[in-house]
PDB file of C-alpha atoms in Angstrom:
ATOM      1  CA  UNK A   1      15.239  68.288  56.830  1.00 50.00           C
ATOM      2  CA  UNK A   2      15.247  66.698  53.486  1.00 53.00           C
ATOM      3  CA  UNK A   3      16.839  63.726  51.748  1.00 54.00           C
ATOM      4  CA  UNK A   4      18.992  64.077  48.584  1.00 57.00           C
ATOM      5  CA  UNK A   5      16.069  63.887  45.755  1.00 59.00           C
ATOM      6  CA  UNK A   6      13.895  66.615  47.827  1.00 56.00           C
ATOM      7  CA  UNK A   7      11.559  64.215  49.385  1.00 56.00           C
ATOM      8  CA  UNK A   8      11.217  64.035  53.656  1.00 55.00           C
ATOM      9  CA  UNK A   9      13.569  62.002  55.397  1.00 54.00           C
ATOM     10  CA  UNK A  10      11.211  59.867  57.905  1.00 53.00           C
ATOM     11  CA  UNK A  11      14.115  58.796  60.369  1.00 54.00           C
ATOM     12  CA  UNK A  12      13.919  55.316  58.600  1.00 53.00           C
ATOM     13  CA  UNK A  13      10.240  54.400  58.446  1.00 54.00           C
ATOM     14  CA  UNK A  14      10.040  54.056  54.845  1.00 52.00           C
ATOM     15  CA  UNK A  15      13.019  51.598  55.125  1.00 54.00           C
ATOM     16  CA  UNK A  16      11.378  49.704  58.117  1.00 57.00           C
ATOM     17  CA  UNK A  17       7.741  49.150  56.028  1.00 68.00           C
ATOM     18  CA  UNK A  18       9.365  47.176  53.424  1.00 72.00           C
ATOM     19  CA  UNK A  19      11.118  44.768  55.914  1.00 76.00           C
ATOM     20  CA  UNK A  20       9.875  41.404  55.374  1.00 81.00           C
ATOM     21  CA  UNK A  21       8.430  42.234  51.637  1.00 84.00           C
ATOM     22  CA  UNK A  22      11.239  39.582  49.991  1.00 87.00           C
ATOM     23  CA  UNK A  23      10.046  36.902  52.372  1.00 86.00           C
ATOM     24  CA  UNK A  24       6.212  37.522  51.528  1.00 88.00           C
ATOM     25  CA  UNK A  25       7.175  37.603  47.910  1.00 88.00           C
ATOM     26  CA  UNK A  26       9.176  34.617  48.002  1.00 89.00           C
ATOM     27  CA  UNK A  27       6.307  32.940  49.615  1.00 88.00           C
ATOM     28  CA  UNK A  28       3.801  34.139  46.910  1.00 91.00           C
ATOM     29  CA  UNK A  29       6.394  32.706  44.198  1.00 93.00           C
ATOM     30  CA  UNK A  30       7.358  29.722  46.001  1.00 92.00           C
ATOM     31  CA  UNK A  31       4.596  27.324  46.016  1.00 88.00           C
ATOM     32  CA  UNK A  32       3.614  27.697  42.527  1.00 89.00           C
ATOM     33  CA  UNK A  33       7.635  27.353  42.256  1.00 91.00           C
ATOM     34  CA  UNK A  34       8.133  24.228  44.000  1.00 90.00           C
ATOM     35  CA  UNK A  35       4.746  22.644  42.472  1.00 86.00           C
ATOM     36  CA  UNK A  36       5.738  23.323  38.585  1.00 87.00           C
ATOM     37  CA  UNK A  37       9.685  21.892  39.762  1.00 90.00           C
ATOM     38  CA  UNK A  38       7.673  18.678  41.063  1.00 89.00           C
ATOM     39  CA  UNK A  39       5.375  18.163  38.356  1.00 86.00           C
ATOM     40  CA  UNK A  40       8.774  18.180  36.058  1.00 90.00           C
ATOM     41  CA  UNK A  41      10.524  15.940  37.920  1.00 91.00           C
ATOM     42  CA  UNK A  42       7.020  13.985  38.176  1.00 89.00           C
ATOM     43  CA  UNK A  43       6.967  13.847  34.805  1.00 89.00           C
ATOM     44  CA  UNK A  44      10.819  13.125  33.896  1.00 92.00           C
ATOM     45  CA  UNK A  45      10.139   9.800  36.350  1.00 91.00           C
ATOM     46  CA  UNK A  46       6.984   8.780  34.456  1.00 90.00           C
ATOM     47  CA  UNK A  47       9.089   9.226  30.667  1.00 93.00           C
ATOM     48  CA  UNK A  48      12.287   7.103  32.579  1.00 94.00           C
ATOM     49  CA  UNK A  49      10.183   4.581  33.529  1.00 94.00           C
ATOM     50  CA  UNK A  50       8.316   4.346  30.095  1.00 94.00           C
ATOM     51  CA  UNK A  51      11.435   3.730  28.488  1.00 95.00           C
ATOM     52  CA  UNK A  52      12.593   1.025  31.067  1.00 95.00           C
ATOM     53  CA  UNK A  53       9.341  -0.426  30.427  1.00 95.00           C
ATOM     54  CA  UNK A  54       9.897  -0.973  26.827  1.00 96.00           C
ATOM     55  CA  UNK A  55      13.580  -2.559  26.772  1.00 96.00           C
ATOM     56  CA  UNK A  56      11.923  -4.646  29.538  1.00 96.00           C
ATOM     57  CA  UNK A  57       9.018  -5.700  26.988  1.00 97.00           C
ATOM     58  CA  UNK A  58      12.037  -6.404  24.535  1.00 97.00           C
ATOM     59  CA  UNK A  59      14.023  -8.326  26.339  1.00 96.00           C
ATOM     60  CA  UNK A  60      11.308 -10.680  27.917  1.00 96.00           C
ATOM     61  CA  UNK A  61       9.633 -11.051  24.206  1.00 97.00           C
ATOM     62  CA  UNK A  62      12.620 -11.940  22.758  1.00 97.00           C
ATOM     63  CA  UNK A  63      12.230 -15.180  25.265  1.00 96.00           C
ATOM     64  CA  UNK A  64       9.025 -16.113  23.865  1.00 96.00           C
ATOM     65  CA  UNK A  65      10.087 -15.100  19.881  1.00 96.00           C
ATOM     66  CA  UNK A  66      13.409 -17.753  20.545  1.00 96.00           C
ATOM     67  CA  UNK A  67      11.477 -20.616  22.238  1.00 95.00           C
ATOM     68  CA  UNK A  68      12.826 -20.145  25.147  1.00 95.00           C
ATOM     69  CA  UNK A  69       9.579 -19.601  26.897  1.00 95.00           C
ATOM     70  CA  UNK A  70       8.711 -22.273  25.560  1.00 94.00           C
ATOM     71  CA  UNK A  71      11.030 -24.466  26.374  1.00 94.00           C
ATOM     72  CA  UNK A  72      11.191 -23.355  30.001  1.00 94.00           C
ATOM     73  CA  UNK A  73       7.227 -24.120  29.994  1.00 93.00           C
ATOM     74  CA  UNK A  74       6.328 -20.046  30.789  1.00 93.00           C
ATOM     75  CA  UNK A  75       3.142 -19.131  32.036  1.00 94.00           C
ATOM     76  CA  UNK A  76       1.993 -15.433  32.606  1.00 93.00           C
ATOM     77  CA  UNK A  77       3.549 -15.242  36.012  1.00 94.00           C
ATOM     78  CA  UNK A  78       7.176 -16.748  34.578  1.00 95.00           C
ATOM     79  CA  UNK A  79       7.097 -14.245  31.910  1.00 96.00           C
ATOM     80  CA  UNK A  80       6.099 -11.229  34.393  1.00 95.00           C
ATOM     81  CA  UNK A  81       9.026 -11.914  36.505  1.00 95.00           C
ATOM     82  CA  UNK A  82      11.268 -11.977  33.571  1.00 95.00           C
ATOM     83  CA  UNK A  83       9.760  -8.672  32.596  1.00 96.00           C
ATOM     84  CA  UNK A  84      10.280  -7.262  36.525  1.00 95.00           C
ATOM     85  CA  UNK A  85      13.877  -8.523  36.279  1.00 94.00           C
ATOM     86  CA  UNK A  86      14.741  -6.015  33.668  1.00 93.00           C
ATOM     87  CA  UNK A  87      12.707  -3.163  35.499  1.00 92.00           C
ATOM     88  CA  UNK A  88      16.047  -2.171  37.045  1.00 85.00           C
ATOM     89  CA  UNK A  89      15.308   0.428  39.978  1.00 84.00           C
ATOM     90  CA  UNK A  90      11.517  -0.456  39.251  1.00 84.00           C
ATOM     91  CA  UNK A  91      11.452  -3.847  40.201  1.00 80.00           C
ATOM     92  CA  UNK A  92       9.988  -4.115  44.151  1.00 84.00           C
ATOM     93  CA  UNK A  93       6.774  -2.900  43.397  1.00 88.00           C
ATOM     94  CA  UNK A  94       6.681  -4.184  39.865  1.00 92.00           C
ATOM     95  CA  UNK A  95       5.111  -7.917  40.185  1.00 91.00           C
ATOM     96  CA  UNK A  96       1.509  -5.931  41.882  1.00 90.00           C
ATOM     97  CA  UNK A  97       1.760  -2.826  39.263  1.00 91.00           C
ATOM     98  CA  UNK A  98       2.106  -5.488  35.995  1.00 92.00           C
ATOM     99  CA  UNK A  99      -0.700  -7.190  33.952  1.00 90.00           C
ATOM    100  CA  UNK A 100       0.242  -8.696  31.005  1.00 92.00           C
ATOM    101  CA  UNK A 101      -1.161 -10.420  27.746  1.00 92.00           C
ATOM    102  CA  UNK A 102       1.001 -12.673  25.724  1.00 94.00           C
ATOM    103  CA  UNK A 103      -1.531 -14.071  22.641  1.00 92.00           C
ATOM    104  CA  UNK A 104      -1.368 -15.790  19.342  1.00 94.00           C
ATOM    105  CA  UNK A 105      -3.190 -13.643  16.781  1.00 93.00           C
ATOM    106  CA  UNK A 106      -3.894 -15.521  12.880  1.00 93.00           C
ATOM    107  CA  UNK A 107      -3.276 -11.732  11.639  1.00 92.00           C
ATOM    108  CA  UNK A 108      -1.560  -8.365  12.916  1.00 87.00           C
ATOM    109  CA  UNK A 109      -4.684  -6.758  12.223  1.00 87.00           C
ATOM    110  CA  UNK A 110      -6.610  -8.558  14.051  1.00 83.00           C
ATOM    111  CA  UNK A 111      -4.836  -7.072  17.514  1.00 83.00           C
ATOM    112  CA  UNK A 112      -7.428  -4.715  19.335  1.00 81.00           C
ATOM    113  CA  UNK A 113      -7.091  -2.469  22.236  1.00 78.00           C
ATOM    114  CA  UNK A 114      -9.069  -4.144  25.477  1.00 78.00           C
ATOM    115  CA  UNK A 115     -12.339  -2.964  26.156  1.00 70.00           C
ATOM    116  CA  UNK A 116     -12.214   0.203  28.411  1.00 68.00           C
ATOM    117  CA  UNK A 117     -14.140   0.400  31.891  1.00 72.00           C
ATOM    118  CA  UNK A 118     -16.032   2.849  33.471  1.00 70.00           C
ATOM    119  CA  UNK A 119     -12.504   5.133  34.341  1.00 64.00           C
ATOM    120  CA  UNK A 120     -11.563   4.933  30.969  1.00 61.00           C
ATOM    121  CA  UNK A 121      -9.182   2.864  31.419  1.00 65.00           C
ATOM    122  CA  UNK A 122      -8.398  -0.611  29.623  1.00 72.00           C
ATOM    123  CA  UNK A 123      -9.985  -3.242  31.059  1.00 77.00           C
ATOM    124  CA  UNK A 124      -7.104  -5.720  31.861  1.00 74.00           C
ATOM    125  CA  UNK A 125      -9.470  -8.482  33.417  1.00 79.00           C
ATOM    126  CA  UNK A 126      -9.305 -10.056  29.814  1.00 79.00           C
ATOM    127  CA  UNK A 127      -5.274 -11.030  29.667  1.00 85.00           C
ATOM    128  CA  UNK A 128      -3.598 -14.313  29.294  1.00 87.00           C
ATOM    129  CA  UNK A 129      -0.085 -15.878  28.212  1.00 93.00           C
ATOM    130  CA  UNK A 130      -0.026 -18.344  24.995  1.00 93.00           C
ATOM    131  CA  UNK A 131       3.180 -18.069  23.518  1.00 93.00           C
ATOM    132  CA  UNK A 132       2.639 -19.859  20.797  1.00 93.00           C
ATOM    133  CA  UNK A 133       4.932 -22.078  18.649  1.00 93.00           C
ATOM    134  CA  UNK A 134       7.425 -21.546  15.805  1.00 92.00           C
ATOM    135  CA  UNK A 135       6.302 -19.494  13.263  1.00 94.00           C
ATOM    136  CA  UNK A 136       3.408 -18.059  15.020  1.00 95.00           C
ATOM    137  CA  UNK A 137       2.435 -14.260  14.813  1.00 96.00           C
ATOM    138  CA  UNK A 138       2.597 -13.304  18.947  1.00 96.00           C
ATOM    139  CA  UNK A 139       1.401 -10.147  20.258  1.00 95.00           C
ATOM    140  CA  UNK A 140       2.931  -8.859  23.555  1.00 95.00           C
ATOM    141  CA  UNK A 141       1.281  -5.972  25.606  1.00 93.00           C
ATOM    142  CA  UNK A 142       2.113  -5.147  28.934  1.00 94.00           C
ATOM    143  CA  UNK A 143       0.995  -2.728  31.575  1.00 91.00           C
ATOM    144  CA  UNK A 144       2.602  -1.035  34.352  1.00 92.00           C
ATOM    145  CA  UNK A 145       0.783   1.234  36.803  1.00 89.00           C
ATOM    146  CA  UNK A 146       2.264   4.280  38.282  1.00 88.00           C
ATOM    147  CA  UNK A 147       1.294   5.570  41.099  1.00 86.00           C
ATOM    148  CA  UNK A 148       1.479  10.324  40.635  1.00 84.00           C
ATOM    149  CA  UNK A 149       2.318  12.106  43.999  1.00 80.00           C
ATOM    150  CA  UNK A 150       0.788  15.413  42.402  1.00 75.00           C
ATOM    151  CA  UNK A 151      -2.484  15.873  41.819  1.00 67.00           C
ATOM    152  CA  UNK A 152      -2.001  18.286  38.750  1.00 68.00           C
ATOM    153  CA  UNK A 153      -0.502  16.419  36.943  1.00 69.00           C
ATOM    154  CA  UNK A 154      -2.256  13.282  37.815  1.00 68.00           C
ATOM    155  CA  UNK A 155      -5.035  15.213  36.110  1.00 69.00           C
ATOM    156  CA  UNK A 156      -2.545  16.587  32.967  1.00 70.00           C
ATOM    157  CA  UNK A 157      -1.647  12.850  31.700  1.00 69.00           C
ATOM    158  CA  UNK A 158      -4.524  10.769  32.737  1.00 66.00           C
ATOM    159  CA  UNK A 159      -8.282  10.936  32.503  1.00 61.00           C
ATOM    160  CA  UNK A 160      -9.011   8.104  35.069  1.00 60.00           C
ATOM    161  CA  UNK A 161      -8.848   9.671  37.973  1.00 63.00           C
ATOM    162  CA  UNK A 162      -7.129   7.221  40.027  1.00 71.00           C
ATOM    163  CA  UNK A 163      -4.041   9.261  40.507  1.00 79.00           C
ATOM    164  CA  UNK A 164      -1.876   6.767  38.652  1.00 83.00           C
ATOM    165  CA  UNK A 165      -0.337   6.674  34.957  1.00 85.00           C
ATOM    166  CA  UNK A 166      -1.254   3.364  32.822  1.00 85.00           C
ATOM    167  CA  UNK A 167       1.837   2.811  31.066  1.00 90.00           C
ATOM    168  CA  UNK A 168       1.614   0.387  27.863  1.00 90.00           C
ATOM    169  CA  UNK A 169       3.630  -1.051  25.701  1.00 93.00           C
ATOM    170  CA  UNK A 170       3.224  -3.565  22.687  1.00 93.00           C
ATOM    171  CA  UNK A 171       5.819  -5.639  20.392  1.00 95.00           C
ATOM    172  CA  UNK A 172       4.116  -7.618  17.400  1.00 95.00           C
ATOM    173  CA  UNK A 173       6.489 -10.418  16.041  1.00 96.00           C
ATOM    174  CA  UNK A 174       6.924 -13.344  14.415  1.00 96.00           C
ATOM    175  CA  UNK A 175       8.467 -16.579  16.499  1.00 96.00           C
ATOM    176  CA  UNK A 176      11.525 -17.670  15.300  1.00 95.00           C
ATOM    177  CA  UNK A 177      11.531 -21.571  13.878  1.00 92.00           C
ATOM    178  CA  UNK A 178      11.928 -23.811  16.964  1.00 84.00           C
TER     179      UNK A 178
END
């Protein structure tokens, strides 16, 4: 007996050795699938949380550039809390995952990174809150560490191999007359 094009009909064994192929390939595509989708939405969380970061940094500075730091008598933990109020969704773990450095600098080029440590990373033992008076130039940098639930791309945007992101940000300004 033979099928339409000419070639043997088998009684159905060809049709019964490619049962379970889609599942096998699906399996082959999936992981790599599902890994690429989580590094993306990995990465889409680290960007969000960047740009939190920074209206967070401009809304606390703006306290310190007004006086009204100041005039509240701030210290570094006042001003992180103001910082981790404006975290939004961020803010529970926020308070442990800060270090900031509010400083007086004579110039704008005189502001240098921190010294890094042995993961590459900035060393952040060297931070401190002066806020300065009116007039002064005032440097604000603050860091936020976030912890990366895949390895990849733990690797992909950081060298320190700690399996967090550093995330940094830094407004230069002069206080207002207070």
């Amino acid at each position: 007996m033979r099928a339409r094009h000419g070639l043997p009909f088998a009684t159905g064994q060809a049709r019964r050795s490619r049962e379970g192929a889609a599942a096998v390939e699906f399996a082959l595509i999936a992981t790599p699938f599902f890994m690429l989708l989580f590094a993306i939405f990995q990465l889409g969380l680290v960007f969000m949380i960047d740009a939190v970061a920074e209206n967070a940094v401009l809304t606390a500075s703006r306290l310190v550039r007004t006086g009204q730091a100041q005039a509240q008598s701030f210290d570094a933990t006042a001003f992180k809390t103001a910082f981790c109020d404006d975290m939004s969704v961020f803010k529970s773990d926020c308070p442990d995952r800060t270090t900031i450095d509010v400083r007086v600098v004579d110039q704008f080029s005189d502001v240098t990174d921190p010294p890094l440590d042995e993961n590459g990373a900035p060393d952040l033992s060297q931070t401190g809150f002066d806020g300065g008076a009116g007039q002064n130039l005032v440097v604000v940098r603050v860091w936020y560490r976030q912890p990366l639930l895949i390895p990849s791309v733990s690797q992909a945007v950081t060298n320190s191999g700690t399996g967090q992101v550093l995330i940094s940000s830094t407004i230069a300004f002069r206080n207002e007359p207070f």
